[in-house]
Every structure is written in structure tokens, then in C-alpha cells.
mmCIF file of C-alpha atoms and ligand atoms in Angstrom:
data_model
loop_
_atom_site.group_PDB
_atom_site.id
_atom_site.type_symbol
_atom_site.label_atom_id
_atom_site.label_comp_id
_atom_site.label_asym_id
_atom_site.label_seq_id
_atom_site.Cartn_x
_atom_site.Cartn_y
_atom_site.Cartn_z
ATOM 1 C CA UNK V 1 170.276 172.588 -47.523
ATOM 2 C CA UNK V 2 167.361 170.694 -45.854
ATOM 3 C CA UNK V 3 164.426 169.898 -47.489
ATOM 4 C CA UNK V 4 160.915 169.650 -45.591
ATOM 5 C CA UNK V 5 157.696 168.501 -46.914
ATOM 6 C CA UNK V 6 154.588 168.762 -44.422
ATOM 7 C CA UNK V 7 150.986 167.504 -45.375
ATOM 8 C CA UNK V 8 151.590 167.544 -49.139
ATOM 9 C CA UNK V 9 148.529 165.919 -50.983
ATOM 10 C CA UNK V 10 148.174 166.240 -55.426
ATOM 11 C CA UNK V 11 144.867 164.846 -57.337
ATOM 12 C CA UNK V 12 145.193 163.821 -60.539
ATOM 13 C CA UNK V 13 142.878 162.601 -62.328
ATOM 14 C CA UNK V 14 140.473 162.716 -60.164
ATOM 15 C CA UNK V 15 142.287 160.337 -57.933
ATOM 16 C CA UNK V 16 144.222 161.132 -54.814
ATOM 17 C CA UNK V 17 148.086 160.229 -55.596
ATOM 18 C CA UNK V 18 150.104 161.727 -53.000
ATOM 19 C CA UNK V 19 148.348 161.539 -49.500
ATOM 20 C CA UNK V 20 149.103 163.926 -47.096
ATOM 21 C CA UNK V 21 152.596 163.108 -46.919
ATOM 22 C CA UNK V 22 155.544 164.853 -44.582
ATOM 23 C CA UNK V 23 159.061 164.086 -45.406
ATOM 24 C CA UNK V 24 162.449 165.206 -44.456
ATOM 25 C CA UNK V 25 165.644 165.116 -46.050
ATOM 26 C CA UNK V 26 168.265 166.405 -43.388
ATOM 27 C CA UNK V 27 171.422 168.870 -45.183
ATOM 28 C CA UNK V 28 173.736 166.410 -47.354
ATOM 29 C CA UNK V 29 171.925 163.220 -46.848
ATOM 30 C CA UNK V 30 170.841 160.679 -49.177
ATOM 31 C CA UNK V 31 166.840 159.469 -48.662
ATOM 32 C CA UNK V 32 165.817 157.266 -51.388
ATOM 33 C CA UNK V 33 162.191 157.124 -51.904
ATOM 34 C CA UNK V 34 160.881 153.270 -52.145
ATOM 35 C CA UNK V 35 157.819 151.980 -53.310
ATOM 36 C CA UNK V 36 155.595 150.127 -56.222
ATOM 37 C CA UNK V 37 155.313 151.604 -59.388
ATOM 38 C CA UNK V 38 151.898 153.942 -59.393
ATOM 39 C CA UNK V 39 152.398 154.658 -55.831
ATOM 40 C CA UNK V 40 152.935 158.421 -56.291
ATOM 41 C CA UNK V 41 157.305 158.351 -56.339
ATOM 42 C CA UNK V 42 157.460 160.543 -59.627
ATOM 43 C CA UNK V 43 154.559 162.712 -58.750
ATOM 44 C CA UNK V 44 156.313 163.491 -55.195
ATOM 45 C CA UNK V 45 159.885 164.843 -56.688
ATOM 46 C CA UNK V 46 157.827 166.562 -59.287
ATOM 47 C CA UNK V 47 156.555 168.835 -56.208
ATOM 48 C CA UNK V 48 159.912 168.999 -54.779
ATOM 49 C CA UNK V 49 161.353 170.245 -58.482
ATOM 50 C CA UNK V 50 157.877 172.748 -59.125
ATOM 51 C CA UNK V 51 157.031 170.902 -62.200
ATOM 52 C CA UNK V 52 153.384 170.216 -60.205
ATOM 53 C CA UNK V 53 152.037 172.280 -57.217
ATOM 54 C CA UNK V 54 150.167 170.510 -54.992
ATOM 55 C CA UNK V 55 146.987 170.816 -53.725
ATOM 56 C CA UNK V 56 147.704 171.656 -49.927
ATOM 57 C CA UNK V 57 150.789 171.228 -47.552
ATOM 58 C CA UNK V 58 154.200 172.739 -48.064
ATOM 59 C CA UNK V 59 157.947 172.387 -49.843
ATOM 60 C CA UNK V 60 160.191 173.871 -48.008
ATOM 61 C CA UNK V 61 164.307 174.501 -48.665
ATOM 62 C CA UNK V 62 166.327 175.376 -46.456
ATOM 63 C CA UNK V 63 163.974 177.043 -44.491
ATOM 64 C CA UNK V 64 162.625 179.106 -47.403
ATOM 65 C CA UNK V 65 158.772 177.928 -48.446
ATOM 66 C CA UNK V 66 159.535 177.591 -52.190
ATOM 67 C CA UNK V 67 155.909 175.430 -52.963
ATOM 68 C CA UNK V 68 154.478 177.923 -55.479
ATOM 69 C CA UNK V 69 157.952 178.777 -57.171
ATOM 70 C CA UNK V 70 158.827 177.556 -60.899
ATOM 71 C CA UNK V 71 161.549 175.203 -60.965
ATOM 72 C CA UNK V 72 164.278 177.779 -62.441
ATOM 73 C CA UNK V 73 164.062 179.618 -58.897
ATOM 74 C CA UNK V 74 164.704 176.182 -56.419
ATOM 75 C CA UNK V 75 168.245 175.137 -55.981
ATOM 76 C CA UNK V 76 167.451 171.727 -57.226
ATOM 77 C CA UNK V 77 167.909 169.633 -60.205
ATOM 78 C CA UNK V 78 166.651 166.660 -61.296
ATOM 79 C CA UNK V 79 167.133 163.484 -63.552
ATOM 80 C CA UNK V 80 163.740 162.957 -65.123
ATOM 81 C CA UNK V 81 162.691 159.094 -65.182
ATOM 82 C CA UNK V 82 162.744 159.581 -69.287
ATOM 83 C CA UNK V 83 165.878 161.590 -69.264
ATOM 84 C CA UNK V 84 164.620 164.154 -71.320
ATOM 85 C CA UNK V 85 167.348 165.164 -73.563
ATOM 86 C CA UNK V 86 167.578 167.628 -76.319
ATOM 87 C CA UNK V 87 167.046 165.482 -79.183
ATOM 88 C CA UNK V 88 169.335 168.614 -81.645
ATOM 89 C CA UNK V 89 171.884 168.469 -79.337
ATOM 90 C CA UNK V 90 175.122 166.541 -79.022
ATOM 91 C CA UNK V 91 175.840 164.575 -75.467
ATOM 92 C CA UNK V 92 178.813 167.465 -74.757
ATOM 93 C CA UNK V 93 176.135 170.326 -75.432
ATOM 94 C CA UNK V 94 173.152 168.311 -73.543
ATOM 95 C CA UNK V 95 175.491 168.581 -70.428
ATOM 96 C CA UNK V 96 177.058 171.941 -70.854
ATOM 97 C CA UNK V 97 173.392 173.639 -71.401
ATOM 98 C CA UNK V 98 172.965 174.641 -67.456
ATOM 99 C CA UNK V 99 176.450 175.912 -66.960
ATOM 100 C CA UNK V 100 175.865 178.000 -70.194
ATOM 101 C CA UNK V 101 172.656 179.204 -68.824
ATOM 102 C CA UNK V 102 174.922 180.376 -66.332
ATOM 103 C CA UNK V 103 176.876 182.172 -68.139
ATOM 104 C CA UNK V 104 180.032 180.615 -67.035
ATOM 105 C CA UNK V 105 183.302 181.207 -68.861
ATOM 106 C CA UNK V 106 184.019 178.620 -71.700
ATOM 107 C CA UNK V 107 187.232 176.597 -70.606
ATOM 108 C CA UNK V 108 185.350 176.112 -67.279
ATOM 109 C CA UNK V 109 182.667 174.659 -68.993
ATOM 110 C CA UNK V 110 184.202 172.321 -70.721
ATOM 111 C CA UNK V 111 186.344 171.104 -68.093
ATOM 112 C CA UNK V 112 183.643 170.367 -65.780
ATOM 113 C CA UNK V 113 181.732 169.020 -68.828
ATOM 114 C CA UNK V 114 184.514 166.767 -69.654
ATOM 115 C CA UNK V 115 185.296 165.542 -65.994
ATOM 116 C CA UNK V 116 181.654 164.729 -65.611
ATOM 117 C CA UNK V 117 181.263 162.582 -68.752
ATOM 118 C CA UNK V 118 184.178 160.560 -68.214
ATOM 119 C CA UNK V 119 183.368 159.668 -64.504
ATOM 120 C CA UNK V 120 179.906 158.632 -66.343
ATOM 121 C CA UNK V 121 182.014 156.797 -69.470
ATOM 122 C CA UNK V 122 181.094 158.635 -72.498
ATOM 123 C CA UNK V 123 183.823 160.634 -73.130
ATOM 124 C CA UNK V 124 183.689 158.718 -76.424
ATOM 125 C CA UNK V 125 180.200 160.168 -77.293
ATOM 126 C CA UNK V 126 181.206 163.450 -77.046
ATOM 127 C CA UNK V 127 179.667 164.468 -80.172
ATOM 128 C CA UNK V 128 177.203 162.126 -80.250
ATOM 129 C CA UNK V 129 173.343 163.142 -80.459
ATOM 130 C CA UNK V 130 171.223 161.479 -78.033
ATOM 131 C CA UNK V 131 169.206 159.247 -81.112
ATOM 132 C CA UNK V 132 172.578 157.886 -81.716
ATOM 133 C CA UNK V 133 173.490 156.418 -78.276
ATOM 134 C CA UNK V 134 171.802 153.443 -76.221
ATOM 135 C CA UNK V 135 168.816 153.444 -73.369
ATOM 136 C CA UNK V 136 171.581 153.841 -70.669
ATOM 137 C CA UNK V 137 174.046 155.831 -72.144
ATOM 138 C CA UNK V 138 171.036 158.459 -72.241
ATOM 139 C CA UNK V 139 170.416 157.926 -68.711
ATOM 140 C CA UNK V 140 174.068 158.688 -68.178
ATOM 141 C CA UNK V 141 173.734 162.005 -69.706
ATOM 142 C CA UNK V 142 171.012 163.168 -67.844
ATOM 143 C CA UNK V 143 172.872 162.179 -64.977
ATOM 144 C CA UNK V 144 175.853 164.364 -65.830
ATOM 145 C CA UNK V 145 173.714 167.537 -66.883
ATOM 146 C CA UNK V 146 172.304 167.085 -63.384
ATOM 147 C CA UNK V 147 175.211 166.579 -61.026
ATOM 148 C CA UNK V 148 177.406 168.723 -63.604
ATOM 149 C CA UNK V 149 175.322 171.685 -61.945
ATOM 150 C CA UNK V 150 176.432 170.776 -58.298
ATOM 151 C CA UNK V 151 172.775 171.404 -56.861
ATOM 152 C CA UNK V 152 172.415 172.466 -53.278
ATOM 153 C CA UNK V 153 169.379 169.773 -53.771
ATOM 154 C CA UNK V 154 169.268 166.508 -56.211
ATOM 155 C CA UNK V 155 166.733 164.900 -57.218
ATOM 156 C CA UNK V 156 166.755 161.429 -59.220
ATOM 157 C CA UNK V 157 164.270 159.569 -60.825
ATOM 158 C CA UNK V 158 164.989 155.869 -61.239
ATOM 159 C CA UNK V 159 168.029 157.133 -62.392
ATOM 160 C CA UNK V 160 169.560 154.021 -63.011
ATOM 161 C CA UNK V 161 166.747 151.720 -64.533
ATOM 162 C CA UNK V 162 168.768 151.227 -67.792
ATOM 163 C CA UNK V 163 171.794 150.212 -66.827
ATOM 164 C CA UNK V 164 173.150 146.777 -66.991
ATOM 165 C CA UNK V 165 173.556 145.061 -63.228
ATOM 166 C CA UNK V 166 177.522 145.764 -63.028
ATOM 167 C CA UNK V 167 177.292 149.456 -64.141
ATOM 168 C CA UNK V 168 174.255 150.222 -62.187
ATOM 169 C CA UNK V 169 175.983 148.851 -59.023
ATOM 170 C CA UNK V 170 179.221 151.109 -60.298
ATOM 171 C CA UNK V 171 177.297 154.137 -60.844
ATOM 172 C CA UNK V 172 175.163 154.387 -57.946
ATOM 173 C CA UNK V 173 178.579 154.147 -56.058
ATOM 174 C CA UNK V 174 179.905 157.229 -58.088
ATOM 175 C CA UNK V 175 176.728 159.139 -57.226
ATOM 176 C CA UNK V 176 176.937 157.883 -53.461
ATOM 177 C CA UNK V 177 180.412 159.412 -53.640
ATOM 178 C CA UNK V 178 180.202 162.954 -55.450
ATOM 179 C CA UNK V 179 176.819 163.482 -53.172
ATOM 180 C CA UNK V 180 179.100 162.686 -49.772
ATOM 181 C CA UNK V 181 181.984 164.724 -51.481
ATOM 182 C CA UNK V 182 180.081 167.725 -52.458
ATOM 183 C CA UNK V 183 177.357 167.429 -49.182
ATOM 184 C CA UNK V 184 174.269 167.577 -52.050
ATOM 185 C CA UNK V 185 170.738 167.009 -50.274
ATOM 186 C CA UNK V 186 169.487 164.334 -52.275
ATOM 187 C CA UNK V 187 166.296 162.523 -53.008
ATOM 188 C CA UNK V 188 166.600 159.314 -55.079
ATOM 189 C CA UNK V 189 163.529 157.615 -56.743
ATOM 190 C CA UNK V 190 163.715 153.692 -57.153
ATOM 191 C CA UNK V 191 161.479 150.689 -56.829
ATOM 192 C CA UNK V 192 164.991 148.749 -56.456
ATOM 193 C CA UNK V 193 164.939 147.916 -53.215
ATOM 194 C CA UNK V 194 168.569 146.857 -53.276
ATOM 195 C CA UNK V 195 169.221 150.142 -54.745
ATOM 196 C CA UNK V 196 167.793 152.202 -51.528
ATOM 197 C CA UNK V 197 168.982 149.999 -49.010
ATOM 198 C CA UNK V 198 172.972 150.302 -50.602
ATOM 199 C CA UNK V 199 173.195 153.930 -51.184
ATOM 200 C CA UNK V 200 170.562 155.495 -48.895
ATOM 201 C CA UNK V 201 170.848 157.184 -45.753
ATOM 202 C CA UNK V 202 167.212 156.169 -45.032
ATOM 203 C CA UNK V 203 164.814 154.651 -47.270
ATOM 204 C CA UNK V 204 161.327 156.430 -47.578
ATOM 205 C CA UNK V 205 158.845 153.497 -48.325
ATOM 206 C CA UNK V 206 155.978 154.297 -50.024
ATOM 207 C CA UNK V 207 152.648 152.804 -51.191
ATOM 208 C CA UNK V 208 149.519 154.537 -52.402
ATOM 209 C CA UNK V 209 150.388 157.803 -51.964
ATOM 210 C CA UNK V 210 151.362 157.575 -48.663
ATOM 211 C CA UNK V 211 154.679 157.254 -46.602
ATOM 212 C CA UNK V 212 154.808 153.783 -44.717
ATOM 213 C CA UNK V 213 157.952 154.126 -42.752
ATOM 214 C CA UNK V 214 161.418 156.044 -43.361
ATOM 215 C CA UNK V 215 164.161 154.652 -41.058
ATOM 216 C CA UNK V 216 167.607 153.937 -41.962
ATOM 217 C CA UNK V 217 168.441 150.697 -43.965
ATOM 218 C CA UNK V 218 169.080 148.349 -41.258
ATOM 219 C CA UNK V 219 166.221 149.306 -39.545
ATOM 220 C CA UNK V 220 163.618 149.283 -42.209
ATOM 221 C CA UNK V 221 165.166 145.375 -42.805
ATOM 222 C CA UNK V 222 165.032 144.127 -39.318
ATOM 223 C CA UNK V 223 161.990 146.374 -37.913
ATOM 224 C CA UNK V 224 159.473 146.901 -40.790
ATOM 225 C CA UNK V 225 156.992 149.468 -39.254
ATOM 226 C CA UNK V 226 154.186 147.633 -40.970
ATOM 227 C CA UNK V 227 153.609 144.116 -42.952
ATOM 228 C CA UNK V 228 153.259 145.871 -46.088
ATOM 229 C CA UNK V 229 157.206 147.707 -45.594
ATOM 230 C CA UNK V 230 158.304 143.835 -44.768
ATOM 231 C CA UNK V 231 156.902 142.528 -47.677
ATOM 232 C CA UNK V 232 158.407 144.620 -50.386
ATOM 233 C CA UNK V 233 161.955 145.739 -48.748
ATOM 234 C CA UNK V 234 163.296 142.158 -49.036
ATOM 235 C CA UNK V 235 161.959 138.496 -48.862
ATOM 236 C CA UNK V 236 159.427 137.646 -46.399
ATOM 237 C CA UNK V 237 157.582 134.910 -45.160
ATOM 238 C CA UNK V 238 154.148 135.902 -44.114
ATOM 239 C CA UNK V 239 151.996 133.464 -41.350
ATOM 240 C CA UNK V 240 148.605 133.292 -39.593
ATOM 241 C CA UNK V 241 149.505 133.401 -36.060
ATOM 242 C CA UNK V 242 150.767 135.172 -32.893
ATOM 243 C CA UNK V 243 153.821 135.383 -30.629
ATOM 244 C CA UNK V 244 153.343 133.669 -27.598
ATOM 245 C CA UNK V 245 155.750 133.247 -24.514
ATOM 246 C CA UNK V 246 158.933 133.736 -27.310
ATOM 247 C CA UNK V 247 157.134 130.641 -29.732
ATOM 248 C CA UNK V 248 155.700 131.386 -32.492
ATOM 249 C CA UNK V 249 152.127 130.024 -32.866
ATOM 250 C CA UNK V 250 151.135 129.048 -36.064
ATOM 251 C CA UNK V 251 146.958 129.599 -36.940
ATOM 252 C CA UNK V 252 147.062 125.638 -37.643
ATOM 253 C CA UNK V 253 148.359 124.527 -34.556
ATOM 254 C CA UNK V 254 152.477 124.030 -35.116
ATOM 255 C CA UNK V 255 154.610 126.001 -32.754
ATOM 256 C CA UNK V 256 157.739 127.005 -33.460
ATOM 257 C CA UNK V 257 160.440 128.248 -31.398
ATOM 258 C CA UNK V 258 162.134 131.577 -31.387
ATOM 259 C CA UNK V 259 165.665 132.255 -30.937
ATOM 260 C CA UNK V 260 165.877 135.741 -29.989
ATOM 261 C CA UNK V 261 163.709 137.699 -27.730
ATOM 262 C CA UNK V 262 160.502 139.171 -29.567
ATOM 263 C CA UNK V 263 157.226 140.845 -28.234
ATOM 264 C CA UNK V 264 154.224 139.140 -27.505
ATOM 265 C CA UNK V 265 150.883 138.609 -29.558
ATOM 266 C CA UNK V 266 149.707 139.757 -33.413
ATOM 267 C CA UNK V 267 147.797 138.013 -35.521
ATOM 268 C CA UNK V 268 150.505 137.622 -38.390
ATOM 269 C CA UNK V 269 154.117 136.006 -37.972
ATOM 270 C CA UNK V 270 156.336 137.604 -40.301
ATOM 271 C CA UNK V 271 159.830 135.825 -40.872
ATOM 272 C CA UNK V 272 162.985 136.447 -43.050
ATOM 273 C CA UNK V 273 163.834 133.254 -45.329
ATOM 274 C CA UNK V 274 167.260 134.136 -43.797
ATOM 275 C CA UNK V 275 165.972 133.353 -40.589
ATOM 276 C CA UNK V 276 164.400 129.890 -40.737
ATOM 277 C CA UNK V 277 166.789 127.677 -39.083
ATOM 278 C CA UNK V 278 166.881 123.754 -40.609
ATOM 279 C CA UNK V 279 167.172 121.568 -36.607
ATOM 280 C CA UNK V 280 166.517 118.092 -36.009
ATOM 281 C CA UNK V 281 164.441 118.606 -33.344
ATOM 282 C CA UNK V 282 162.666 121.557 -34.467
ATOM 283 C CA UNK V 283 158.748 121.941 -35.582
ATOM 284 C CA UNK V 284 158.429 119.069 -38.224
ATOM 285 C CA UNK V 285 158.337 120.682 -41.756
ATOM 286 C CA UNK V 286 158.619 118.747 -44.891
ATOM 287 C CA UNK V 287 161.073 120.085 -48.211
ATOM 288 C CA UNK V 288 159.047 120.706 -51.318
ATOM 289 C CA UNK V 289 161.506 122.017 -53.537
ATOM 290 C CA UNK V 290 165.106 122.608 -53.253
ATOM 291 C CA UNK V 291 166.442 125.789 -55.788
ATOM 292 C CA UNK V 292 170.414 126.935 -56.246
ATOM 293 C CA UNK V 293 170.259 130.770 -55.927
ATOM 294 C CA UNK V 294 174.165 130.728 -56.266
ATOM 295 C CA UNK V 295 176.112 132.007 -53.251
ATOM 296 C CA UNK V 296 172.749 130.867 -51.424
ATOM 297 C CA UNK V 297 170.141 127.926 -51.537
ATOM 298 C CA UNK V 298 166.314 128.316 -51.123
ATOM 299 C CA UNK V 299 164.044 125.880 -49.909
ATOM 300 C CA UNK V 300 160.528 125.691 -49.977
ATOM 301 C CA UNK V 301 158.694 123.473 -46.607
ATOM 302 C CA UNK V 302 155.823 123.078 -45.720
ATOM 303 C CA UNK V 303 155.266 123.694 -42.736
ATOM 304 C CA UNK V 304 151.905 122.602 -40.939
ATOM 305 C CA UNK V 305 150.248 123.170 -44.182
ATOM 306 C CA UNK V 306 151.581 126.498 -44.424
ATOM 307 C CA UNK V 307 154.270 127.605 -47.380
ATOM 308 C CA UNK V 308 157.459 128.419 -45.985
ATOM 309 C CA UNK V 309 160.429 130.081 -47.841
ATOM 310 C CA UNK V 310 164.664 129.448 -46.289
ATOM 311 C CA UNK V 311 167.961 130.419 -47.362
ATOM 312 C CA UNK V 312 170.785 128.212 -46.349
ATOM 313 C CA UNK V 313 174.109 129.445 -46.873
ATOM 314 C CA UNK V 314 176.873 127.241 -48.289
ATOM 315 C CA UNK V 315 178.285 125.603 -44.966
ATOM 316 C CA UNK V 316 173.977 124.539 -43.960
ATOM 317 C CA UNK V 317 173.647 120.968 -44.700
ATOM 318 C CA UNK V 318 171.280 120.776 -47.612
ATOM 319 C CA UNK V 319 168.445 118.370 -47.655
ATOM 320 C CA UNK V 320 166.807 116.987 -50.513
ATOM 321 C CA UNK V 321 163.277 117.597 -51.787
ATOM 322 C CA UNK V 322 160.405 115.072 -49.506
ATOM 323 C CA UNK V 323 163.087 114.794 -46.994
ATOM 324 C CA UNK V 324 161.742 115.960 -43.576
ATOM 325 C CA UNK V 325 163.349 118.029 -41.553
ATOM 326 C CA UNK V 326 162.840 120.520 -38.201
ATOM 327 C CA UNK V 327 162.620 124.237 -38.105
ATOM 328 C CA UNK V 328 163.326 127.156 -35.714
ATOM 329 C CA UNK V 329 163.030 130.978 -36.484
ATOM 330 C CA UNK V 330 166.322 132.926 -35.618
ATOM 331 C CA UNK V 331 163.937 135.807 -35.049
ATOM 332 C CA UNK V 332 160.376 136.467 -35.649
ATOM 333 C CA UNK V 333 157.895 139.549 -35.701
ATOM 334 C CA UNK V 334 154.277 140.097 -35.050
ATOM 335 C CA UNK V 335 152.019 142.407 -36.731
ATOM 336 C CA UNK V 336 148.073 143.025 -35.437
ATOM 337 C CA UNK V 337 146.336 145.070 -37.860
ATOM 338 C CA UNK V 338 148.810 145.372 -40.621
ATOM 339 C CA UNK V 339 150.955 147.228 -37.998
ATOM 340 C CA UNK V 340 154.473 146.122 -35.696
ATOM 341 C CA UNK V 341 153.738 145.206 -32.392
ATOM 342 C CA UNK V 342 156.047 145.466 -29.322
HETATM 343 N N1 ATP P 1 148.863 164.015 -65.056
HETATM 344 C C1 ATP P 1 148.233 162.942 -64.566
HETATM 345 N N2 ATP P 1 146.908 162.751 -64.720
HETATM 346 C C2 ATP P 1 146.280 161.671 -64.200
HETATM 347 N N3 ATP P 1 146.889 160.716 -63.487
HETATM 348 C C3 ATP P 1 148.201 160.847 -63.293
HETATM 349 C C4 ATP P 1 148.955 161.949 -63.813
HETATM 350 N N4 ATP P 1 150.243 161.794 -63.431
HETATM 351 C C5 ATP P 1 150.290 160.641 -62.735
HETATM 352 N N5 ATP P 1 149.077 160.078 -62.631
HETATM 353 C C6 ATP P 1 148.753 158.829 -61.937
HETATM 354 O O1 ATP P 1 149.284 158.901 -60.626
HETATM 355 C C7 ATP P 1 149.755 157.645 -60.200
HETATM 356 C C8 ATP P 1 151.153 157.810 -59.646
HETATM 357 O O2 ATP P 1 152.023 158.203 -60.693
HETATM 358 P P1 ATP P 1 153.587 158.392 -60.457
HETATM 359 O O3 ATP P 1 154.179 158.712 -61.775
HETATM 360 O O4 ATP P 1 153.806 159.364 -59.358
HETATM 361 O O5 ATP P 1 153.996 156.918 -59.976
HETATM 362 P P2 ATP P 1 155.419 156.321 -59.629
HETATM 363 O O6 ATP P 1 155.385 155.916 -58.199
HETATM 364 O O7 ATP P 1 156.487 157.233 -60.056
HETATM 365 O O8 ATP P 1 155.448 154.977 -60.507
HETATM 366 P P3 ATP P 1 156.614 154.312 -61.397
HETATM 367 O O9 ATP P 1 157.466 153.517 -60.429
HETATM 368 O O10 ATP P 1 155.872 153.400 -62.309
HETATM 369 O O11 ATP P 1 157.359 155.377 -62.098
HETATM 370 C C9 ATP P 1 149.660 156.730 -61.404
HETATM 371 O O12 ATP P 1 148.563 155.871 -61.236
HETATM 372 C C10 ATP P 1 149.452 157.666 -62.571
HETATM 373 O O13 ATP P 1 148.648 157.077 -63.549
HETATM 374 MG MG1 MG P 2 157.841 157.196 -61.587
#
């Protein structure tokens, strides 16, 4: 089932949270929805679920314009950012409470109540009650009493935020695979950008109520639409100055060459640390600091006067900090106006 926002807009408040925004999420794909926390992620799926009706603009599910329905009559369901579990309940009876709403028949119940919490891990908290069980093993529960249901539309929000860094990675795998397996239309909430860009089919990247660019992952990474989508999918080094004849021109003076074609002019230079090439006979830059990251280093030149940010891999020869050295971008983009030129 496809799900289509057009020119939604909420107050709250008396503040405008969600902008006049237009989204689609195509049948069976995965969109996460990116962006700072206060920029309006929650308050969207909340419209998409019919927990809040907005203000104008449309939801619309598989065709059908569902904006004014309660959330009992939408084929979604959704992982609340606080879980929201019944506190009197044990973790079996938290997850079996939708397919019991159902009225389904008891052994199938428990079967797909079992199967779910043991791809989760917590078949050994069957009977526990959600007081008794940790931050993430919560958030695992509200995950199974969602995708237990096998919604024609999923929604998630930040459903992974208390898990440790190995089971998060693990988990959002399982999810990635029982939403490819099953076909559910899903929108996932996260301000993890490595998160979105792993497990989404596009990212949605939002900030201030508004949608900045949705593209798929690659794209959004090598083409940010606009300096603000550069800045917070990923590092990026941000300088005064525009592309000219395939250099880059910083505002101070230093020119820099560029190794790939890349459209001419801007006022802003916008380069990934990945991308800063260490040559001897590059534009003089001089190494501040030097810091391991593990599989990568970082180094911090100055260049011209200007701060700039590299990652060497572990085959780069690695200076030392004071040591001067010559840079080249790999690939550079301009931005006039906050906005992508070329
Ligand atoms: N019921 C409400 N009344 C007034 N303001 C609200 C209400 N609900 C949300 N807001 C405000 O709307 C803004 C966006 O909230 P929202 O929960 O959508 O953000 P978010 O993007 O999900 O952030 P986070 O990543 O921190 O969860 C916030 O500044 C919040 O204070
Ligand atoms: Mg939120």
C-alpha cells in the first residue's frame, strides 16, 4: 500500500511544526525520515497514524484519503518513540494484545507471539512485566507488538534509540528483512543518520518542519540538494568560495584543484573529509592535529586560514602535527544561496 502526503501543515503551540510538507512512500519501500530533534519527525508519523489531524493537506493510503480517520480504522501501526507499553501486562500479553483484538484463534497467537519475541531475543522475558525489563528490551517489545500485526503500513519512531551499537545494527537488519519479506510500506523515524542511510530506500531529510530533500542514500551523500542536507547526513567541510574553471576558489585567495568534473560558481565550497586528498604539490595546508578514528585517521589543516577536516585511510601516508603538506579535493560542490548548483 502507498502512502501519500500532500501539503500537510500542524500548529502546535502556536508554532508552525510541520510546514506544508508532501511525501511519498511508494508500496513496500522503506523511507526513513531524517532530521534534528524538534524538527517535526514525531509530529509527522503522528498524522500518518491519526493520533493528530492536521491543519490542512492530506494522508492518503493506498489511494483511500484516510486524514480525518482514528487510528483503529488505518492499516498502520506504529512503535511510539516511548514504547508505550501496558505497564499490568506481561511482555507475552503486551505483544499478543492486537492479535487478540482480532480475535484470532489462541495457538495462532501464541505462535506468532513466540516467533516474534525470539527473532527480537526475549523469549526469556516471556512473563516478564515491562517495569521489570531494561530501556531496550522495552523498545524490543514494542517492536514485536508492531510488526507481530503484519501492517499493510509501519511506522517507527526512533525505534532503536536504546539499543546498544551491536544490537541496534542487528535489529535494524531484522526489520530491513521482515519489511522486504512481508512487502510492509514503512516509514522509519531516526536522527541516526547511519541508521537511514543503511536500511532506507530513501532518506527523507528534514529540518524545521519542512522536507529538505528525499533521494536515495547514495544520492543524498554525494548530491546534497542543499548545504543544510550536507551538513547533517555525514561529515562535511564547509568553505567561503566558488567553483571556478574545475578549481576550487577559496574566499582568502588559495585555490585548490578538483579532481573530478563539478559545475561552475556558488558562494560556498562544500567538501567530504573523505575527499581531501594529502599531494606534495597541492595547495599548501599546514596539519594542526592528527586524531586515530580506528579503521580511519582524521586530520585537521589549515588551510589558507580556513579549518579543514580529512580522513586518510590506513595505506595514506600519515603526517605529523606542524608538518606541511599539499591538498587536492577528489570532488567538490558549490552551493549559492544555501542551495546545489549545477
Ligand atoms: N502538543 C504540543 N504542543 C506544543 N508543542 C508541541 C506539541 N507537540 C510537539 N510540539 C513541539 O513541536 C516540535 C516538534 O516536535 P516533534 O516531537 O515532532 O519533534 P521530533 O522531530 O520528533 O524531535 P525528536 O527527534 O527530539 O523526537 C517541538 O519543538 C515540540 O516542542
Ligand atoms: Mg520525535
Amino acid at each position: 500500500m502507498s502512502l501519500h502526503l500532500s501539503g500537510v501543515s500542524k500548529d502546535l503551540g502556536g508554532r508552525r511544526i510541520v510546514d506544508d510538507l508532501d511525501l511519498d512512500v511508494d508500496s513496500g519501500e522503506l523511507v526513513c525520515l531524517l532530521g534534528p530533534s524538534g524538527c517535526g519527525k514525531t509530529t509527522t508519523l503522528r498524522m500518518v497514524a491519526g493520533f493528530l489531524i492536521p491543519d490542512v493537506g492530506k494522508v492518503v493510503i493506498d489511494g483511500r484519503d484516510v486524514t480525518n480517520l482514528p487510528p483503529e480504522r488505518r492499516p498502520t501501526a506504529m512503535v511510539f518513540q516511548n514504547y508505550a507499553l501496558w505497564p499490568h501486562m506481561t511482555v507475552f500479553d503486551n505483544v499478543a494484545f492486537p492479535l487478540k483484538l482480532r480475535k484470532l484463534p489462541r495457538a495462532e497467537i501464541a505462535t506468532r507471539v513466540e516467533a516474534m519475541l525470539e527473532l527480537v531475543g526475549l523469549t526469556h522475558h516471556l512473563r516478564s512485566r515491562p517495569a521489570h525489563i531494561s530501556g531496550g528490551e522495552q523498545q524490543r517489545v514494542a517492536l514485536a507488538r508492531a510488526l507481530v500485526q503484519e501492517p499493510a503500513v509501519l511506522l517507527l519512531d526512533e525505534p532503536l534509540s536504546n539499543l546498544d551499537a551491536k544490537l541496534r545494527v542487528r535489529v535494524r537488519e531484522d526489520i530491513r528483512d521482515i519489511q522486504q519479506r512481508l512487502g510492509i510500506t514503512t516509514l522509519v523515524v531516526t536522527h541516526d543518520q547511519d541508521e537511514a542511510l543503511s536500511i532506507g530506500d530513501r532518506v527523507a531529510v528534514m529540518n524545521g518542519g519542512r522536507i529538505e530533500q528525499v533521494a536515495p542514500p547514495d544520492t543524498l551523500y554525494h548530491q546534497p540538494a542543499t548545504r543544510f542536507v550536507g551538513g547533517f547526513v555525514g561529515a562535511m567541510n564547509s568553505l567561503s568560495g566558488s567553483i571556478e574553471n574545475g578549481k576550487a576558489v577559496l574566499a582568502g585567495g588559495t585555490v585548490v584543484a578538483v579532481l573530478t568534473p563539478c559545475a561552475a560558481g556558488g558562494t560556498e565550497i562544500a567538501v567530504r573529509p573523505e575527499d581531501v586528498v594529502l599531494a606534495p604539490d597541492g595547495a599548501p595546508a599546514r596539519v594542526e592535529r592528527v586524531v586515530p578514528r580506528g579503521h580511519f585517521t582524521e586530520i585537521v589543516l589549515d588551510l589558507g586560514g580556513t579549518g579543514l577536516r580529512a580522513y586518510l585511510g590506513p595505506d595514506d601516508p600519515r603526517p605529523a602535527p606542524d608538518d606541511t603538506t599539499g591538498v587536492r579535493f577528489r570532488r567538490a560542490l558549490g552551493y549559492a544561496d544555501g542551495q546545489l548548483i549545477g
